[in-house]
Amino acid sequence: VRAEMADILRFWKAKGIKGFRFDVVNLISKPELYEDDLEGDGRRFYTDGCNVGKYLKELVAAGGIDGMMTVGEMSSTTLENCIGYTSEKNHELTMCFNFHHLKVDYKNGQKWELMPPDHGALKRLFQTWQEGMQEHGGWNALFWCNHDQPRAVSRFGSDTTYWRESAEMLATAIHCMRGTPYIYQGEELGMTNPHFTEIDQYRDVESLNYYKILLDQGKTKEQALKVLAARSRDNSRTPMQWSDDKNAGFTEGTPWIEAPENYKEINAETELKDPDSIYSFYKKLIALRKEKDIIAEGTIEFLEKENADVLAYRRNYQGEELIVLNNLTAENVTIRQQPEWKAYQKRLGNYEKITAEDGKITLRPFETIVLDSAL
């Protein structure tokens, strides 16, 4: 199997492919002895096995892809293991996805039990992984959305009153961190969960199975559908919203799954024409990253550590500083304005002017601000 995997890599490399994503690749080393697990679901016996690093080195070398961009999706992994997988000296992977920050709204750790996101836990996880990777030479893949996750703007932001503000804040929060940011299809438009109201609108086998499980557990149809509307993988699998034409411009036929009703307002064609759209904000965010070496190369230090409502950090590189402030809530939040910030230039934000008075900054609902010490 390992030899066949290397052969597949060589096949695609020969066709000009420049990078690879490896699905749940930290599960490729199985234990010699299969034990009953009396404490969990067994994953601790087959996750991050002792030969994962060895197999990755072998695969990268035999596949002839050392030095190419590679990203490993890591199931239930640890910081220590991901440092090893992504350390340059080990010649394994360029970067890793981990999913711990996308479980902060799992009640009692259960995916199908709902609760509001725990912002304090979210901040602690970002700090632990950012600072840990920094200290030991690892590299993060930064993301909110993928094909298995609900839409971030519906989950961590607001897909109604503060739709634009929260989508732009979430983008800034991770794009200015240390690591490589990823954008999932439609995230740059602010695509939302579809808010399906009937079970026959879903296609994902996990969602269909859990709907039955939730009913068997005593939940009503409405309660079960509410859980699916928040958790289903189908939230991210609706058609890409290209235009306000039928099926969001995705197909003239019948799509596998229907588009959200809001495709008339949220679509690429509309946003491309709007200089204040979420899409336009993403362009500014990406341009800033390309302009400022500090975002890719700089160190990171977290601020406002005790304030669960604000995700704030400082980037530093060759004497330059970026301050990134993000209000995670739909309420005004006040933070202390450090004296030197008054002279810093605002490089990016989702409100027109900074609200600062008496040594304090008031961050409005889902406000994001990027301050630059370089004048």
mmCIF file of C-alpha atoms in Angstrom:
data_model
loop_
_atom_site.group_PDB
_atom_site.id
_atom_site.type_symbol
_atom_site.label_atom_id
_atom_site.label_comp_id
_atom_site.label_asym_id
_atom_site.label_seq_id
_atom_site.Cartn_x
_atom_site.Cartn_y
_atom_site.Cartn_z
ATOM 1 C CA VAL A 1 0.000 0.000 0.000
ATOM 2 C CA ARG A 2 2.792 2.418 0.895
ATOM 3 C CA ALA A 3 4.581 1.693 -2.391
ATOM 4 C CA GLU A 4 1.355 2.262 -4.312
ATOM 5 C CA MET A 5 0.854 5.621 -2.552
ATOM 6 C CA ALA A 6 4.333 6.728 -3.633
ATOM 7 C CA ASP A 7 3.581 5.621 -7.198
ATOM 8 C CA ILE A 8 0.392 7.721 -7.187
ATOM 9 C CA LEU A 9 2.388 10.768 -6.056
ATOM 10 C CA ARG A 10 4.910 10.280 -8.863
ATOM 11 C CA PHE A 11 2.063 9.946 -11.370
ATOM 12 C CA TRP A 12 0.535 13.304 -10.426
ATOM 13 C CA LYS A 13 3.874 15.040 -9.990
ATOM 14 C CA ALA A 14 4.727 14.081 -13.571
ATOM 15 C CA LYS A 15 1.543 15.830 -14.688
ATOM 16 C CA GLY A 16 2.678 19.074 -13.047
ATOM 17 C CA ILE A 17 0.879 18.943 -9.710
ATOM 18 C CA LYS A 18 2.666 21.241 -7.228
ATOM 19 C CA GLY A 19 1.182 20.203 -3.903
ATOM 20 C CA PHE A 20 -0.756 17.515 -2.079
ATOM 21 C CA ARG A 21 -3.276 17.216 0.757
ATOM 22 C CA PHE A 22 -3.227 13.952 2.699
ATOM 23 C CA ASP A 23 -6.534 12.927 4.255
ATOM 24 C CA VAL A 24 -6.473 11.770 7.933
ATOM 25 C CA VAL A 25 -2.847 10.855 7.330
ATOM 26 C CA ASN A 26 -2.002 10.493 11.025
ATOM 27 C CA LEU A 27 -4.040 7.262 11.052
ATOM 28 C CA ILE A 28 -1.722 5.351 8.686
ATOM 29 C CA SER A 29 0.230 3.569 11.426
ATOM 30 C CA LYS A 30 -1.872 0.794 12.977
ATOM 31 C CA PRO A 31 -1.023 -0.919 16.281
ATOM 32 C CA GLU A 32 0.262 -4.495 16.283
ATOM 33 C CA LEU A 33 -2.197 -5.397 19.029
ATOM 34 C CA TYR A 34 -5.865 -4.378 18.795
ATOM 35 C CA GLU A 35 -7.198 -3.685 22.281
ATOM 36 C CA ASP A 36 -10.648 -3.057 23.691
ATOM 37 C CA ASP A 37 -10.999 0.576 24.732
ATOM 38 C CA LEU A 38 -12.800 0.918 28.051
ATOM 39 C CA GLU A 39 -12.214 4.690 28.261
ATOM 40 C CA GLY A 40 -13.026 6.045 24.791
ATOM 41 C CA ASP A 41 -13.935 5.102 21.251
ATOM 42 C CA GLY A 42 -10.633 3.444 20.381
ATOM 43 C CA ARG A 43 -9.047 6.293 18.486
ATOM 44 C CA ARG A 44 -6.226 6.699 20.986
ATOM 45 C CA PHE A 45 -4.934 3.299 19.832
ATOM 46 C CA TYR A 46 -4.743 4.152 16.137
ATOM 47 C CA THR A 47 -4.132 7.929 16.076
ATOM 48 C CA ASP A 48 -0.584 9.330 15.715
ATOM 49 C CA GLY A 49 0.889 5.823 15.780
ATOM 50 C CA CYS A 50 4.597 5.261 16.284
ATOM 51 C CA ASN A 51 5.323 4.816 12.565
ATOM 52 C CA VAL A 52 3.459 7.834 11.142
ATOM 53 C CA GLY A 53 6.597 9.964 10.952
ATOM 54 C CA LYS A 54 8.604 7.092 9.476
ATOM 55 C CA TYR A 55 5.947 6.414 6.813
ATOM 56 C CA LEU A 56 5.655 10.106 5.924
ATOM 57 C CA LYS A 57 9.422 10.431 5.441
ATOM 58 C CA GLU A 58 9.389 7.312 3.285
ATOM 59 C CA LEU A 59 6.421 8.533 1.237
ATOM 60 C CA VAL A 60 7.839 12.011 0.632
ATOM 61 C CA ALA A 61 11.208 10.606 -0.434
ATOM 62 C CA ALA A 62 9.865 7.776 -2.610
ATOM 63 C CA GLY A 63 7.221 10.028 -4.155
ATOM 64 C CA GLY A 64 9.869 12.607 -5.023
ATOM 65 C CA ILE A 65 7.914 15.450 -3.420
ATOM 66 C CA ASP A 66 10.340 16.690 -0.764
ATOM 67 C CA GLY A 67 10.234 20.489 -0.864
ATOM 68 C CA MET A 68 6.770 20.635 -2.402
ATOM 69 C CA MET A 69 3.748 22.068 -0.588
ATOM 70 C CA THR A 70 2.080 19.319 1.451
ATOM 71 C CA VAL A 71 -0.649 19.530 4.064
ATOM 72 C CA GLY A 72 -1.805 16.750 6.346
ATOM 73 C CA GLU A 73 -5.317 16.562 7.708
ATOM 74 C CA MET A 74 -4.879 15.378 11.287
ATOM 75 C CA SER A 75 -7.635 13.564 13.163
ATOM 76 C CA SER A 76 -7.637 14.028 16.958
ATOM 77 C CA THR A 77 -3.950 14.860 16.896
ATOM 78 C CA THR A 78 -1.685 16.636 19.378
ATOM 79 C CA LEU A 79 0.479 19.716 19.163
ATOM 80 C CA GLU A 80 3.620 17.702 19.868
ATOM 81 C CA ASN A 81 2.957 15.316 16.984
ATOM 82 C CA CYS A 82 2.147 18.135 14.546
ATOM 83 C CA ILE A 83 5.377 19.895 15.456
ATOM 84 C CA GLY A 84 7.190 16.729 14.414
ATOM 85 C CA TYR A 85 5.181 16.259 11.223
ATOM 86 C CA THR A 86 5.812 19.835 10.049
ATOM 87 C CA SER A 87 9.331 20.541 11.313
ATOM 88 C CA GLU A 88 11.504 21.388 8.294
ATOM 89 C CA LYS A 89 14.335 19.175 9.484
ATOM 90 C CA ASN A 90 12.119 16.073 9.449
ATOM 91 C CA HIS A 91 11.197 16.236 5.732
ATOM 92 C CA GLU A 92 7.632 15.056 6.328
ATOM 93 C CA LEU A 93 4.880 17.665 5.762
ATOM 94 C CA THR A 94 4.807 21.402 5.182
ATOM 95 C CA MET A 95 1.830 22.045 7.463
ATOM 96 C CA CYS A 96 -1.041 20.407 9.357
ATOM 97 C CA PHE A 97 -4.770 20.902 9.765
ATOM 98 C CA ASN A 98 -6.060 20.244 13.273
ATOM 99 C CA PHE A 99 -9.677 20.518 14.378
ATOM 100 C CA HIS A 100 -9.600 21.282 18.096
ATOM 101 C CA HIS A 101 -10.784 24.885 17.621
ATOM 102 C CA LEU A 102 -13.850 23.586 15.747
ATOM 103 C CA LYS A 103 -15.125 21.672 18.759
ATOM 104 C CA VAL A 104 -15.585 24.629 21.113
ATOM 105 C CA ASP A 105 -19.360 24.562 20.534
ATOM 106 C CA TYR A 106 -19.710 20.813 21.179
ATOM 107 C CA LYS A 107 -21.684 20.451 24.397
ATOM 108 C CA ASN A 108 -19.905 17.915 26.635
ATOM 109 C CA GLY A 109 -17.622 17.214 23.691
ATOM 110 C CA GLN A 110 -20.490 15.781 21.629
ATOM 111 C CA LYS A 111 -20.856 16.956 18.023
ATOM 112 C CA TRP A 112 -24.643 16.526 17.986
ATOM 113 C CA GLU A 113 -25.233 18.476 21.210
ATOM 114 C CA LEU A 114 -25.520 22.245 20.762
ATOM 115 C CA MET A 115 -24.157 25.150 22.784
ATOM 116 C CA PRO A 116 -22.827 28.635 21.961
ATOM 117 C CA PRO A 117 -19.105 28.731 21.082
ATOM 118 C CA ASP A 118 -16.826 28.940 24.108
ATOM 119 C CA HIS A 119 -14.730 31.959 23.121
ATOM 120 C CA GLY A 120 -12.342 31.490 26.013
ATOM 121 C CA ALA A 121 -11.573 27.940 24.910
ATOM 122 C CA LEU A 122 -11.234 29.104 21.298
ATOM 123 C CA LYS A 123 -8.667 31.735 22.267
ATOM 124 C CA ARG A 124 -6.683 29.310 24.432
ATOM 125 C CA LEU A 125 -6.502 26.772 21.605
ATOM 126 C CA PHE A 126 -5.301 29.362 19.106
ATOM 127 C CA GLN A 127 -2.669 30.576 21.563
ATOM 128 C CA THR A 128 -1.473 27.066 22.431
ATOM 129 C CA TRP A 129 -1.077 25.992 18.807
ATOM 130 C CA GLN A 130 0.295 29.287 17.502
ATOM 131 C CA GLU A 131 2.884 29.712 20.240
ATOM 132 C CA GLY A 132 3.729 25.996 20.402
ATOM 133 C CA MET A 133 4.360 25.728 16.660
ATOM 134 C CA GLN A 134 6.351 28.962 16.772
ATOM 135 C CA GLU A 135 8.585 27.828 19.621
ATOM 136 C CA HIS A 136 9.434 24.463 18.066
ATOM 137 C CA GLY A 137 9.528 25.228 14.334
ATOM 138 C CA GLY A 138 6.185 23.747 13.279
ATOM 139 C CA TRP A 139 3.683 25.298 10.880
ATOM 140 C CA ASN A 140 -0.111 25.622 11.071
ATOM 141 C CA ALA A 141 -2.696 25.417 8.309
ATOM 142 C CA LEU A 142 -5.258 28.087 9.278
ATOM 143 C CA PHE A 143 -8.941 27.608 8.494
ATOM 144 C CA TRP A 144 -12.548 27.925 9.642
ATOM 145 C CA CYS A 145 -14.383 26.081 6.859
ATOM 146 C CA ASN A 146 -14.104 22.883 4.859
ATOM 147 C CA HIS A 147 -16.309 20.206 3.330
ATOM 148 C CA ASP A 148 -16.991 18.641 6.749
ATOM 149 C CA GLN A 149 -17.732 21.791 8.745
ATOM 150 C CA PRO A 150 -20.719 24.177 8.962
ATOM 151 C CA ARG A 151 -20.225 27.647 7.503
ATOM 152 C CA ALA A 152 -18.156 29.753 9.894
ATOM 153 C CA VAL A 153 -20.227 32.923 9.509
ATOM 154 C CA SER A 154 -23.336 31.041 10.673
ATOM 155 C CA ARG A 155 -21.440 29.231 13.411
ATOM 156 C CA PHE A 156 -19.119 31.824 14.946
ATOM 157 C CA GLY A 157 -20.563 35.023 13.532
ATOM 158 C CA SER A 158 -23.937 36.306 12.424
ATOM 159 C CA ASP A 159 -25.626 35.374 9.170
ATOM 160 C CA THR A 160 -28.303 38.033 9.709
ATOM 161 C CA THR A 161 -27.722 41.426 11.375
ATOM 162 C CA TYR A 162 -23.908 41.441 11.310
ATOM 163 C CA TRP A 163 -23.348 39.114 8.365
ATOM 164 C CA ARG A 164 -20.761 41.261 6.570
ATOM 165 C CA GLU A 165 -18.971 42.429 9.724
ATOM 166 C CA SER A 166 -18.641 38.950 11.221
ATOM 167 C CA ALA A 167 -17.527 37.312 7.962
ATOM 168 C CA GLU A 168 -14.776 39.911 7.588
ATOM 169 C CA MET A 169 -13.730 39.646 11.222
ATOM 170 C CA LEU A 170 -13.424 35.855 11.032
ATOM 171 C CA ALA A 171 -11.315 36.170 7.891
ATOM 172 C CA THR A 172 -8.931 38.691 9.455
ATOM 173 C CA ALA A 173 -8.626 36.697 12.678
ATOM 174 C CA ILE A 174 -6.904 33.762 10.998
ATOM 175 C CA HIS A 175 -5.361 35.373 7.903
ATOM 176 C CA CYS A 176 -3.099 37.547 10.043
ATOM 177 C CA MET A 177 -1.914 34.661 12.248
ATOM 178 C CA ARG A 178 1.292 32.671 11.876
ATOM 179 C CA GLY A 179 0.640 29.933 9.341
ATOM 180 C CA THR A 180 -0.917 29.412 5.929
ATOM 181 C CA PRO A 181 -4.589 30.465 5.591
ATOM 182 C CA TYR A 182 -7.100 28.477 3.551
ATOM 183 C CA ILE A 183 -10.311 29.736 1.948
ATOM 184 C CA TYR A 184 -13.110 27.228 1.344
ATOM 185 C CA GLN A 185 -15.423 27.704 -1.645
ATOM 186 C CA GLY A 186 -17.887 30.534 -1.003
ATOM 187 C CA GLU A 187 -16.294 31.568 2.291
ATOM 188 C CA GLU A 188 -14.949 34.618 0.450
ATOM 189 C CA LEU A 189 -18.549 35.542 -0.386
ATOM 190 C CA GLY A 190 -19.885 34.995 3.120
ATOM 191 C CA MET A 191 -21.893 31.916 2.150
ATOM 192 C CA THR A 192 -24.080 30.756 5.051
ATOM 193 C CA ASN A 193 -25.627 27.552 6.291
ATOM 194 C CA PRO A 194 -28.734 26.791 4.186
ATOM 195 C CA HIS A 195 -31.060 26.439 7.216
ATOM 196 C CA PHE A 196 -32.887 23.471 5.730
ATOM 197 C CA THR A 197 -36.232 22.716 7.382
ATOM 198 C CA GLU A 198 -37.003 19.204 6.086
ATOM 199 C CA ILE A 199 -34.995 16.002 6.330
ATOM 200 C CA ASP A 200 -35.440 15.252 2.628
ATOM 201 C CA GLN A 201 -33.324 18.331 1.848
ATOM 202 C CA TYR A 202 -30.263 16.581 3.303
ATOM 203 C CA ARG A 203 -27.981 14.167 1.420
ATOM 204 C CA ASP A 204 -25.105 13.467 3.823
ATOM 205 C CA VAL A 205 -25.301 9.898 5.138
ATOM 206 C CA GLU A 206 -23.982 10.941 8.572
ATOM 207 C CA SER A 207 -26.737 13.549 8.891
ATOM 208 C CA LEU A 208 -29.466 11.139 7.783
ATOM 209 C CA ASN A 209 -28.271 8.513 10.248
ATOM 210 C CA TYR A 210 -28.014 10.975 13.123
ATOM 211 C CA TYR A 211 -31.481 12.325 12.429
ATOM 212 C CA LYS A 212 -32.789 8.836 13.194
ATOM 213 C CA ILE A 213 -30.542 8.543 16.240
ATOM 214 C CA LEU A 214 -31.748 11.903 17.591
ATOM 215 C CA LEU A 215 -35.370 10.857 17.133
ATOM 216 C CA ASP A 216 -34.643 7.555 18.886
ATOM 217 C CA GLN A 217 -33.125 9.534 21.756
ATOM 218 C CA GLY A 218 -36.458 11.286 22.238
ATOM 219 C CA LYS A 219 -35.937 14.512 20.360
ATOM 220 C CA THR A 220 -38.830 15.898 18.341
ATOM 221 C CA LYS A 221 -38.585 16.342 14.577
ATOM 222 C CA GLU A 222 -38.116 20.100 15.078
ATOM 223 C CA GLN A 223 -35.375 19.583 17.665
ATOM 224 C CA ALA A 224 -33.524 17.081 15.478
ATOM 225 C CA LEU A 225 -33.717 19.362 12.444
ATOM 226 C CA LYS A 226 -32.399 22.255 14.533
ATOM 227 C CA VAL A 227 -29.335 20.167 15.408
ATOM 228 C CA LEU A 228 -28.769 19.212 11.767
ATOM 229 C CA ALA A 229 -29.176 22.837 10.670
ATOM 230 C CA ALA A 230 -26.234 23.700 12.929
ATOM 231 C CA ARG A 231 -24.036 20.614 12.567
ATOM 232 C CA SER A 232 -24.612 18.824 9.264
ATOM 233 C CA ARG A 233 -21.746 18.533 6.804
ATOM 234 C CA ASP A 234 -24.277 19.448 4.113
ATOM 235 C CA ASN A 235 -24.110 23.027 5.420
ATOM 236 C CA SER A 236 -20.869 23.399 3.466
ATOM 237 C CA ARG A 237 -21.813 21.234 0.479
ATOM 238 C CA THR A 238 -24.505 23.328 -1.149
ATOM 239 C CA PRO A 239 -23.800 24.644 -4.673
ATOM 240 C CA MET A 240 -21.283 27.447 -5.091
ATOM 241 C CA GLN A 241 -23.284 30.665 -5.414
ATOM 242 C CA TRP A 242 -22.099 32.166 -8.703
ATOM 243 C CA SER A 243 -25.098 34.341 -9.582
ATOM 244 C CA ASP A 244 -28.777 35.014 -8.881
ATOM 245 C CA ASP A 245 -29.779 32.700 -11.753
ATOM 246 C CA LYS A 246 -31.550 29.390 -11.150
ATOM 247 C CA ASN A 247 -29.566 27.050 -8.861
ATOM 248 C CA ALA A 248 -27.278 30.000 -8.043
ATOM 249 C CA GLY A 249 -25.763 29.698 -11.524
ATOM 250 C CA PHE A 250 -24.163 26.389 -10.516
ATOM 251 C CA THR A 251 -25.927 24.174 -13.055
ATOM 252 C CA GLU A 252 -28.759 24.198 -15.556
ATOM 253 C CA GLY A 253 -29.634 20.695 -14.441
ATOM 254 C CA THR A 254 -30.769 19.428 -11.047
ATOM 255 C CA PRO A 255 -28.037 19.816 -8.410
ATOM 256 C CA TRP A 256 -27.274 17.040 -5.958
ATOM 257 C CA ILE A 257 -28.363 19.346 -3.141
ATOM 258 C CA GLU A 258 -30.272 22.609 -3.333
ATOM 259 C CA ALA A 259 -28.778 26.069 -2.862
ATOM 260 C CA PRO A 260 -29.669 28.236 0.155
ATOM 261 C CA GLU A 261 -32.513 30.648 -0.510
ATOM 262 C CA ASN A 262 -30.192 33.625 0.015
ATOM 263 C CA TYR A 263 -28.259 32.981 -3.223
ATOM 264 C CA LYS A 264 -30.249 35.817 -4.803
ATOM 265 C CA GLU A 265 -28.371 38.260 -2.554
ATOM 266 C CA ILE A 266 -25.158 36.355 -1.779
ATOM 267 C CA ASN A 267 -23.368 35.427 -4.990
ATOM 268 C CA ALA A 268 -20.101 36.062 -6.803
ATOM 269 C CA GLU A 269 -21.592 38.102 -9.625
ATOM 270 C CA THR A 270 -23.094 40.624 -7.210
ATOM 271 C CA GLU A 271 -20.054 40.862 -4.943
ATOM 272 C CA LEU A 272 -17.572 41.344 -7.768
ATOM 273 C CA LYS A 273 -19.300 44.638 -8.563
ATOM 274 C CA ASP A 274 -19.375 45.897 -4.965
ATOM 275 C CA PRO A 275 -16.211 47.575 -3.574
ATOM 276 C CA ASP A 276 -17.576 47.081 -0.032
ATOM 277 C CA SER A 277 -18.420 43.391 -0.412
ATOM 278 C CA ILE A 278 -16.953 40.552 1.624
ATOM 279 C CA TYR A 279 -15.193 39.397 -1.544
ATOM 280 C CA SER A 280 -13.539 42.832 -1.898
ATOM 281 C CA PHE A 281 -12.452 42.663 1.738
ATOM 282 C CA TYR A 282 -10.774 39.292 1.115
ATOM 283 C CA LYS A 283 -8.855 40.842 -1.784
ATOM 284 C CA LYS A 284 -7.567 43.586 0.530
ATOM 285 C CA LEU A 285 -6.670 41.008 3.167
ATOM 286 C CA ILE A 286 -4.697 38.888 0.696
ATOM 287 C CA ALA A 287 -3.000 41.967 -0.774
ATOM 288 C CA LEU A 288 -1.921 43.017 2.730
ATOM 289 C CA ARG A 289 -0.423 39.579 3.374
ATOM 290 C CA LYS A 290 1.536 39.746 0.116
ATOM 291 C CA GLU A 291 2.738 43.265 0.914
ATOM 292 C CA LYS A 292 3.767 42.687 4.525
ATOM 293 C CA ASP A 293 6.444 40.078 5.209
ATOM 294 C CA ILE A 294 5.575 40.376 8.878
ATOM 295 C CA ILE A 295 2.385 38.310 8.384
ATOM 296 C CA ALA A 296 4.206 35.297 6.952
ATOM 297 C CA GLU A 297 7.535 35.716 8.743
ATOM 298 C CA GLY A 298 6.817 37.477 12.024
ATOM 299 C CA THR A 299 6.445 36.185 15.566
ATOM 300 C CA ILE A 300 3.079 36.158 17.317
ATOM 301 C CA GLU A 301 2.171 37.173 20.868
ATOM 302 C CA PHE A 302 -1.379 37.104 22.202
ATOM 303 C CA LEU A 303 -3.001 40.061 23.953
ATOM 304 C CA GLU A 304 -6.195 40.490 26.008
ATOM 305 C CA LYS A 305 -5.701 36.956 27.287
ATOM 306 C CA GLU A 306 -8.290 37.210 30.057
ATOM 307 C CA ASN A 307 -10.918 38.831 27.841
ATOM 308 C CA ALA A 308 -12.926 35.991 26.271
ATOM 309 C CA ASP A 309 -14.716 38.382 23.907
ATOM 310 C CA VAL A 310 -11.629 39.702 22.087
ATOM 311 C CA LEU A 311 -9.136 37.712 20.029
ATOM 312 C CA ALA A 312 -6.102 40.004 19.886
ATOM 313 C CA TYR A 313 -2.471 39.472 19.041
ATOM 314 C CA ARG A 314 0.750 41.235 18.110
ATOM 315 C CA ARG A 315 2.924 40.270 15.131
ATOM 316 C CA ASN A 316 6.562 41.387 15.128
ATOM 317 C CA TYR A 317 9.245 41.254 12.419
ATOM 318 C CA GLN A 318 12.452 43.248 11.998
ATOM 319 C CA GLY A 319 11.262 46.029 14.299
ATOM 320 C CA GLU A 320 7.822 46.332 12.711
ATOM 321 C CA GLU A 321 4.640 45.541 14.599
ATOM 322 C CA LEU A 322 1.094 44.634 13.571
ATOM 323 C CA ILE A 323 -1.699 44.715 16.120
ATOM 324 C CA VAL A 324 -4.780 42.624 15.239
ATOM 325 C CA LEU A 325 -7.974 43.166 17.258
ATOM 326 C CA ASN A 326 -11.112 41.053 16.771
ATOM 327 C CA ASN A 327 -14.414 41.349 18.626
ATOM 328 C CA LEU A 328 -15.904 37.834 18.712
ATOM 329 C CA THR A 329 -19.340 39.038 19.812
ATOM 330 C CA ALA A 330 -22.399 40.986 18.649
ATOM 331 C CA GLU A 331 -21.941 43.491 21.498
ATOM 332 C CA ASN A 332 -19.634 46.471 22.028
ATOM 333 C CA VAL A 333 -16.441 45.515 23.857
ATOM 334 C CA THR A 334 -13.942 47.979 25.375
ATOM 335 C CA ILE A 335 -10.207 47.267 25.615
ATOM 336 C CA ARG A 336 -7.228 49.292 26.810
ATOM 337 C CA GLN A 337 -5.462 51.252 24.085
ATOM 338 C CA GLN A 338 -1.721 50.948 24.532
ATOM 339 C CA PRO A 339 -0.088 54.417 24.149
ATOM 340 C CA GLU A 340 2.072 53.508 21.137
ATOM 341 C CA TRP A 341 -0.979 52.368 19.149
ATOM 342 C CA LYS A 342 -2.123 55.967 18.800
ATOM 343 C CA ALA A 343 0.677 56.536 16.290
ATOM 344 C CA TYR A 344 0.042 53.326 14.364
ATOM 345 C CA GLN A 345 -1.626 53.323 10.957
ATOM 346 C CA LYS A 346 -4.922 51.498 10.455
ATOM 347 C CA ARG A 347 -4.317 49.109 7.550
ATOM 348 C CA LEU A 348 -7.582 47.197 7.558
ATOM 349 C CA GLY A 349 -10.946 47.229 9.287
ATOM 350 C CA ASN A 350 -14.630 46.536 8.742
ATOM 351 C CA TYR A 351 -15.837 49.856 10.207
ATOM 352 C CA GLU A 352 -14.874 53.246 8.827
ATOM 353 C CA LYS A 353 -13.190 54.787 11.872
ATOM 354 C CA ILE A 354 -11.664 53.512 15.097
ATOM 355 C CA THR A 355 -13.645 54.437 18.207
ATOM 356 C CA ALA A 356 -11.004 55.468 20.740
ATOM 357 C CA GLU A 357 -11.302 57.734 23.780
ATOM 358 C CA ASP A 358 -9.598 58.164 27.168
ATOM 359 C CA GLY A 359 -7.045 55.439 26.486
ATOM 360 C CA LYS A 360 -9.651 52.886 25.450
ATOM 361 C CA ILE A 361 -10.829 51.392 22.170
ATOM 362 C CA THR A 362 -14.450 50.365 21.784
ATOM 363 C CA LEU A 363 -14.783 47.466 19.388
ATOM 364 C CA ARG A 364 -18.231 47.414 17.807
ATOM 365 C CA PRO A 365 -20.087 44.157 17.011
ATOM 366 C CA PHE A 366 -17.695 41.771 15.243
ATOM 367 C CA GLU A 367 -15.271 44.615 14.565
ATOM 368 C CA THR A 368 -11.788 43.829 13.273
ATOM 369 C CA ILE A 369 -8.856 46.251 13.185
ATOM 370 C CA VAL A 370 -5.303 45.806 11.887
ATOM 371 C CA LEU A 371 -2.823 48.449 13.083
ATOM 372 C CA ASP A 372 0.659 48.844 11.559
ATOM 373 C CA SER A 373 3.606 50.501 13.295
ATOM 374 C CA ALA A 374 5.236 51.292 9.920
ATOM 375 C CA LEU A 375 4.301 54.818 8.872
#
